Amino acid sequence: MDMRILGLTGSIGMGKSTAASMLRALGLPVHDADAAVHHLLAKGGKAVAAVGTAFPGVVQEGAVDRKALGAQVFGKPGELKKLETILHPLVRQAECAFLQRCRQARHDVVVLDIPLLFETGGEKRCDGVVVVTAPQFLQTQRVLKRPGMTAARFRQILNAQMPDAEKRRRADWVVDTGLGRRPTLAALARVVEQLKK
């Protein structure tokens, strides 16, 4: 049987990180696109030099200062595009290397955890997509608890993401994380079983 690729996505505060760690607990390898970006921007990361050239002043002590970078790109579509042009190909490289390793290790199901999966057309690379969702009040509660988060920044992030309803419409599976950890884990386990068939 060919290796099956499960896409995992969901808007901010919908429980995607929790779902990813549950899928890991179910024994699946998970490629975290956000972690790949962190890695690329960290000291010695492949994107540091290019980002430093494109956005002067953001590199400090050999790493990209994410706050300084954020200040230069946040709410500026042109600058964000410039950043994505640097990062996306490198993130894809990391993803391809991950898939290659998983094929060699003969995994039957692997997970691509990508926040902007639909926005970047990533669903075309997946055999199925699970979208995590939660009631809006819960999403708001979760996000506003994050350090440094403001209602205005939350709105900006939401505006940059595809609406939750549209993600749910495009999903092969929708998992509601608002019901608690056990129902979420059970739902994810069912998804994996279905994908294996």
PDB file of C-alpha atoms in Angstrom:
ATOM      1  CA  MET A   1       0.000   0.000   0.000  1.00  0.00           C
ATOM      2  CA  ASP A   2       1.160   3.496  -0.834  1.00  0.00           C
ATOM      3  CA  MET A   3       1.902   5.884   1.985  1.00  0.00           C
ATOM      4  CA  ARG A   4      -1.141   8.053   2.684  1.00  0.00           C
ATOM      5  CA  ILE A   5      -0.746  11.744   3.449  1.00  0.00           C
ATOM      6  CA  LEU A   6      -3.164  13.385   5.863  1.00  0.00           C
ATOM      7  CA  GLY A   7      -3.337  17.169   5.830  1.00  0.00           C
ATOM      8  CA  LEU A   8      -4.071  18.829   9.171  1.00  0.00           C
ATOM      9  CA  THR A   9      -5.234  22.424   9.313  1.00  0.00           C
ATOM     10  CA  GLY A  10      -7.522  24.806  11.153  1.00  0.00           C
ATOM     11  CA  SER A  11      -7.759  28.469  12.029  1.00  0.00           C
ATOM     12  CA  ILE A  12      -5.864  30.008  14.938  1.00  0.00           C
ATOM     13  CA  GLY A  13      -7.056  28.789  18.353  1.00  0.00           C
ATOM     14  CA  MET A  14      -8.963  25.806  16.966  1.00  0.00           C
ATOM     15  CA  GLY A  15      -6.716  23.200  18.607  1.00  0.00           C
ATOM     16  CA  LYS A  16      -4.423  22.266  15.720  1.00  0.00           C
ATOM     17  CA  SER A  17      -1.279  21.906  17.873  1.00  0.00           C
ATOM     18  CA  THR A  18      -3.175  19.688  20.313  1.00  0.00           C
ATOM     19  CA  ALA A  19      -4.501  17.584  17.419  1.00  0.00           C
ATOM     20  CA  ALA A  20      -0.969  17.277  15.996  1.00  0.00           C
ATOM     21  CA  SER A  21       0.401  16.006  19.305  1.00  0.00           C
ATOM     22  CA  MET A  22      -2.512  13.525  19.531  1.00  0.00           C
ATOM     23  CA  LEU A  23      -1.706  12.213  16.040  1.00  0.00           C
ATOM     24  CA  ARG A  24       1.924  11.815  17.163  1.00  0.00           C
ATOM     25  CA  ALA A  25       0.641   9.902  20.202  1.00  0.00           C
ATOM     26  CA  LEU A  26      -1.257   7.633  17.772  1.00  0.00           C
ATOM     27  CA  GLY A  27       2.133   6.806  16.250  1.00  0.00           C
ATOM     28  CA  LEU A  28       2.036   8.992  13.135  1.00  0.00           C
ATOM     29  CA  PRO A  29       4.985  11.088  11.988  1.00  0.00           C
ATOM     30  CA  VAL A  30       3.926  14.751  11.787  1.00  0.00           C
ATOM     31  CA  HIS A  31       5.617  17.447   9.723  1.00  0.00           C
ATOM     32  CA  ASP A  32       4.975  20.820  11.364  1.00  0.00           C
ATOM     33  CA  ALA A  33       5.264  23.632   8.792  1.00  0.00           C
ATOM     34  CA  ASP A  34       5.458  26.292  11.524  1.00  0.00           C
ATOM     35  CA  ALA A  35       8.329  24.474  13.237  1.00  0.00           C
ATOM     36  CA  ALA A  36      10.073  24.248   9.858  1.00  0.00           C
ATOM     37  CA  VAL A  37       9.811  28.046   9.531  1.00  0.00           C
ATOM     38  CA  HIS A  38      11.219  28.519  13.069  1.00  0.00           C
ATOM     39  CA  HIS A  39      14.106  26.275  12.097  1.00  0.00           C
ATOM     40  CA  LEU A  40      14.777  28.211   8.873  1.00  0.00           C
ATOM     41  CA  LEU A  41      14.887  31.531  10.745  1.00  0.00           C
ATOM     42  CA  ALA A  42      16.946  30.266  13.690  1.00  0.00           C
ATOM     43  CA  LYS A  43      20.732  30.581  13.983  1.00  0.00           C
ATOM     44  CA  GLY A  44      22.293  28.689  11.087  1.00  0.00           C
ATOM     45  CA  GLY A  45      18.902  28.400   9.359  1.00  0.00           C
ATOM     46  CA  LYS A  46      18.780  28.248   5.563  1.00  0.00           C
ATOM     47  CA  ALA A  47      16.591  31.370   5.266  1.00  0.00           C
ATOM     48  CA  VAL A  48      18.571  33.723   7.524  1.00  0.00           C
ATOM     49  CA  ALA A  49      20.800  35.297   4.863  1.00  0.00           C
ATOM     50  CA  ALA A  50      18.035  35.817   2.276  1.00  0.00           C
ATOM     51  CA  VAL A  51      15.601  37.238   4.847  1.00  0.00           C
ATOM     52  CA  GLY A  52      18.338  39.511   6.206  1.00  0.00           C
ATOM     53  CA  THR A  53      18.983  40.871   2.703  1.00  0.00           C
ATOM     54  CA  ALA A  54      15.290  41.378   1.921  1.00  0.00           C
ATOM     55  CA  PHE A  55      14.476  42.926   5.307  1.00  0.00           C
ATOM     56  CA  PRO A  56      17.477  44.927   6.578  1.00  0.00           C
ATOM     57  CA  GLY A  57      17.955  44.988  10.331  1.00  0.00           C
ATOM     58  CA  VAL A  58      16.005  41.848  11.234  1.00  0.00           C
ATOM     59  CA  VAL A  59      18.985  39.549  11.736  1.00  0.00           C
ATOM     60  CA  GLN A  60      20.478  39.638  15.220  1.00  0.00           C
ATOM     61  CA  GLU A  61      23.283  37.353  16.379  1.00  0.00           C
ATOM     62  CA  GLY A  62      22.923  35.123  13.347  1.00  0.00           C
ATOM     63  CA  ALA A  63      19.186  34.524  13.689  1.00  0.00           C
ATOM     64  CA  VAL A  64      16.115  36.343  12.412  1.00  0.00           C
ATOM     65  CA  ASP A  65      14.399  38.329  15.153  1.00  0.00           C
ATOM     66  CA  ARG A  66      10.808  37.260  14.492  1.00  0.00           C
ATOM     67  CA  LYS A  67       9.396  40.318  16.283  1.00  0.00           C
ATOM     68  CA  ALA A  68      11.423  42.715  14.134  1.00  0.00           C
ATOM     69  CA  LEU A  69      10.465  40.756  11.017  1.00  0.00           C
ATOM     70  CA  GLY A  70       6.805  40.761  12.057  1.00  0.00           C
ATOM     71  CA  ALA A  71       6.901  44.534  12.417  1.00  0.00           C
ATOM     72  CA  GLN A  72       8.130  44.829   8.817  1.00  0.00           C
ATOM     73  CA  VAL A  73       5.602  42.437   7.221  1.00  0.00           C
ATOM     74  CA  PHE A  74       2.485  42.403   9.391  1.00  0.00           C
ATOM     75  CA  GLY A  75      -0.458  44.031   7.646  1.00  0.00           C
ATOM     76  CA  LYS A  76       1.687  44.734   4.535  1.00  0.00           C
ATOM     77  CA  PRO A  77       0.649  42.282   1.793  1.00  0.00           C
ATOM     78  CA  GLY A  78       3.547  43.221  -0.532  1.00  0.00           C
ATOM     79  CA  GLU A  79       6.191  42.636   2.144  1.00  0.00           C
ATOM     80  CA  LEU A  80       4.516  39.427   3.281  1.00  0.00           C
ATOM     81  CA  LYS A  81       4.548  38.151  -0.310  1.00  0.00           C
ATOM     82  CA  LYS A  82       8.286  38.921  -0.489  1.00  0.00           C
ATOM     83  CA  LEU A  83       8.857  36.890   2.693  1.00  0.00           C
ATOM     84  CA  GLU A  84       6.721  33.983   1.461  1.00  0.00           C
ATOM     85  CA  THR A  85       8.697  33.859  -1.787  1.00  0.00           C
ATOM     86  CA  ILE A  86      11.806  33.169   0.317  1.00  0.00           C
ATOM     87  CA  LEU A  87      10.248  30.805   2.872  1.00  0.00           C
ATOM     88  CA  HIS A  88       7.737  28.679   0.945  1.00  0.00           C
ATOM     89  CA  PRO A  89      10.240  26.864  -1.323  1.00  0.00           C
ATOM     90  CA  LEU A  90      12.457  26.089   1.708  1.00  0.00           C
ATOM     91  CA  VAL A  91       9.488  24.822   3.738  1.00  0.00           C
ATOM     92  CA  ARG A  92       8.519  22.621   0.778  1.00  0.00           C
ATOM     93  CA  GLN A  93      12.083  21.260   0.641  1.00  0.00           C
ATOM     94  CA  ALA A  94      11.863  20.326   4.325  1.00  0.00           C
ATOM     95  CA  GLU A  95       8.464  18.714   3.708  1.00  0.00           C
ATOM     96  CA  CYS A  96       9.781  16.677   0.764  1.00  0.00           C
ATOM     97  CA  ALA A  97      12.729  15.461   2.845  1.00  0.00           C
ATOM     98  CA  PHE A  98      10.299  14.463   5.625  1.00  0.00           C
ATOM     99  CA  LEU A  99       8.069  12.509   3.189  1.00  0.00           C
ATOM    100  CA  GLN A 100      11.141  10.810   1.713  1.00  0.00           C
ATOM    101  CA  ARG A 101      12.287   9.677   5.182  1.00  0.00           C
ATOM    102  CA  CYS A 102       8.787   8.391   6.001  1.00  0.00           C
ATOM    103  CA  ARG A 103       8.600   6.409   2.744  1.00  0.00           C
ATOM    104  CA  GLN A 104      11.956   4.817   3.491  1.00  0.00           C
ATOM    105  CA  ALA A 105      10.749   3.941   6.992  1.00  0.00           C
ATOM    106  CA  ARG A 106       7.620   2.405   5.409  1.00  0.00           C
ATOM    107  CA  HIS A 107       5.074   4.467   7.340  1.00  0.00           C
ATOM    108  CA  ASP A 108       1.539   3.894   6.069  1.00  0.00           C
ATOM    109  CA  VAL A 109       0.084   7.255   7.174  1.00  0.00           C
ATOM    110  CA  VAL A 110       1.894  10.570   7.751  1.00  0.00           C
ATOM    111  CA  VAL A 111       0.629  14.024   8.661  1.00  0.00           C
ATOM    112  CA  LEU A 112       1.367  17.436   7.143  1.00  0.00           C
ATOM    113  CA  ASP A 113       0.442  20.045   9.747  1.00  0.00           C
ATOM    114  CA  ILE A 114       0.051  23.243   7.693  1.00  0.00           C
ATOM    115  CA  PRO A 115      -1.788  26.298   9.080  1.00  0.00           C
ATOM    116  CA  LEU A 116      -2.430  27.807   5.633  1.00  0.00           C
ATOM    117  CA  LEU A 117      -3.045  24.477   3.869  1.00  0.00           C
ATOM    118  CA  PHE A 118      -5.976  25.567   1.686  1.00  0.00           C
ATOM    119  CA  GLU A 119      -4.642  29.104   1.254  1.00  0.00           C
ATOM    120  CA  THR A 120      -1.460  27.727  -0.346  1.00  0.00           C
ATOM    121  CA  GLY A 121      -3.083  24.881  -2.332  1.00  0.00           C
ATOM    122  CA  GLY A 122      -1.437  22.264  -0.089  1.00  0.00           C
ATOM    123  CA  GLU A 123      -4.532  20.039  -0.063  1.00  0.00           C
ATOM    124  CA  LYS A 124      -3.541  18.856  -3.578  1.00  0.00           C
ATOM    125  CA  ARG A 125      -0.563  17.060  -1.991  1.00  0.00           C
ATOM    126  CA  CYS A 126      -2.768  15.206   0.526  1.00  0.00           C
ATOM    127  CA  ASP A 127      -4.919  12.091   0.317  1.00  0.00           C
ATOM    128  CA  GLY A 128      -7.355  13.654   2.777  1.00  0.00           C
ATOM    129  CA  VAL A 129      -7.655  16.736   4.949  1.00  0.00           C
ATOM    130  CA  VAL A 130      -8.825  17.018   8.532  1.00  0.00           C
ATOM    131  CA  VAL A 131      -9.920  20.457   9.738  1.00  0.00           C
ATOM    132  CA  VAL A 132     -10.042  21.135  13.467  1.00  0.00           C
ATOM    133  CA  THR A 133     -12.714  23.529  14.634  1.00  0.00           C
ATOM    134  CA  ALA A 134     -14.268  24.806  17.856  1.00  0.00           C
ATOM    135  CA  PRO A 135     -17.062  27.209  18.818  1.00  0.00           C
ATOM    136  CA  GLN A 136     -16.113  30.848  18.250  1.00  0.00           C
ATOM    137  CA  PHE A 137     -16.260  31.825  21.946  1.00  0.00           C
ATOM    138  CA  LEU A 138     -13.782  29.045  22.756  1.00  0.00           C
ATOM    139  CA  GLN A 139     -11.484  30.040  19.899  1.00  0.00           C
ATOM    140  CA  THR A 140     -11.477  33.659  21.120  1.00  0.00           C
ATOM    141  CA  GLN A 141     -10.811  32.571  24.724  1.00  0.00           C
ATOM    142  CA  ARG A 142      -7.893  30.346  23.690  1.00  0.00           C
ATOM    143  CA  VAL A 143      -6.258  32.950  21.454  1.00  0.00           C
ATOM    144  CA  LEU A 144      -6.582  35.905  23.811  1.00  0.00           C
ATOM    145  CA  LYS A 145      -4.855  33.853  26.540  1.00  0.00           C
ATOM    146  CA  ARG A 146      -1.690  33.760  24.428  1.00  0.00           C
ATOM    147  CA  PRO A 147       1.127  36.042  25.581  1.00  0.00           C
ATOM    148  CA  GLY A 148       1.217  39.345  23.711  1.00  0.00           C
ATOM    149  CA  MET A 149      -2.063  38.711  21.882  1.00  0.00           C
ATOM    150  CA  THR A 150      -4.546  41.552  21.474  1.00  0.00           C
ATOM    151  CA  ALA A 151      -8.077  41.590  20.073  1.00  0.00           C
ATOM    152  CA  ALA A 152      -6.854  43.737  17.151  1.00  0.00           C
ATOM    153  CA  ARG A 153      -3.999  41.357  16.306  1.00  0.00           C
ATOM    154  CA  PHE A 154      -6.373  38.395  16.563  1.00  0.00           C
ATOM    155  CA  ARG A 155      -8.715  40.084  14.051  1.00  0.00           C
ATOM    156  CA  GLN A 156      -5.795  40.737  11.685  1.00  0.00           C
ATOM    157  CA  ILE A 157      -4.730  37.081  11.851  1.00  0.00           C
ATOM    158  CA  LEU A 158      -8.287  35.897  11.234  1.00  0.00           C
ATOM    159  CA  ASN A 159      -8.592  38.226   8.251  1.00  0.00           C
ATOM    160  CA  ALA A 160      -5.474  36.675   6.719  1.00  0.00           C
ATOM    161  CA  GLN A 161      -6.886  33.154   7.102  1.00  0.00           C
ATOM    162  CA  MET A 162      -9.632  31.467   5.128  1.00  0.00           C
ATOM    163  CA  PRO A 163     -12.875  31.541   7.173  1.00  0.00           C
ATOM    164  CA  ASP A 164     -13.481  28.498   9.370  1.00  0.00           C
ATOM    165  CA  ALA A 165     -16.775  27.714   7.591  1.00  0.00           C
ATOM    166  CA  GLU A 166     -15.005  27.552   4.223  1.00  0.00           C
ATOM    167  CA  LYS A 167     -12.276  25.278   5.644  1.00  0.00           C
ATOM    168  CA  ARG A 168     -14.921  22.967   7.084  1.00  0.00           C
ATOM    169  CA  ARG A 169     -16.691  22.879   3.712  1.00  0.00           C
ATOM    170  CA  ARG A 170     -13.498  21.785   1.946  1.00  0.00           C
ATOM    171  CA  ALA A 171     -12.421  19.242   4.581  1.00  0.00           C
ATOM    172  CA  ASP A 172     -12.698  15.483   4.226  1.00  0.00           C
ATOM    173  CA  TRP A 173     -13.103  15.282   8.008  1.00  0.00           C
ATOM    174  CA  VAL A 174     -14.049  17.920  10.563  1.00  0.00           C
ATOM    175  CA  VAL A 175     -12.977  17.360  14.175  1.00  0.00           C
ATOM    176  CA  ASP A 176     -14.543  19.542  16.875  1.00  0.00           C
ATOM    177  CA  THR A 177     -11.933  20.146  19.580  1.00  0.00           C
ATOM    178  CA  GLY A 178     -14.448  21.978  21.769  1.00  0.00           C
ATOM    179  CA  LEU A 179     -15.802  18.726  23.211  1.00  0.00           C
ATOM    180  CA  GLY A 180     -12.654  17.928  25.201  1.00  0.00           C
ATOM    181  CA  ARG A 181      -9.522  15.839  24.736  1.00  0.00           C
ATOM    182  CA  ARG A 182     -11.007  12.341  24.766  1.00  0.00           C
ATOM    183  CA  PRO A 183     -13.641  12.906  22.060  1.00  0.00           C
ATOM    184  CA  THR A 184     -10.996  14.723  19.979  1.00  0.00           C
ATOM    185  CA  LEU A 185      -8.539  11.832  20.254  1.00  0.00           C
ATOM    186  CA  ALA A 186     -11.275   9.309  19.414  1.00  0.00           C
ATOM    187  CA  ALA A 187     -12.326  11.323  16.352  1.00  0.00           C
ATOM    188  CA  LEU A 188      -8.730  11.563  15.128  1.00  0.00           C
ATOM    189  CA  ALA A 189      -8.206   7.828  15.628  1.00  0.00           C
ATOM    190  CA  ARG A 190     -11.302   7.189  13.447  1.00  0.00           C
ATOM    191  CA  VAL A 191      -9.903   9.464  10.729  1.00  0.00           C
ATOM    192  CA  VAL A 192      -6.612   7.550  10.698  1.00  0.00           C
ATOM    193  CA  GLU A 193      -8.467   4.210  10.506  1.00  0.00           C
ATOM    194  CA  GLN A 194     -10.542   5.436   7.541  1.00  0.00           C
ATOM    195  CA  LEU A 195      -7.480   6.738   5.757  1.00  0.00           C
ATOM    196  CA  LYS A 196      -5.706   3.393   6.182  1.00  0.00           C
ATOM    197  CA  LYS A 197      -8.568   1.631   4.399  1.00  0.00           C
TER     198      LYS A 197
END
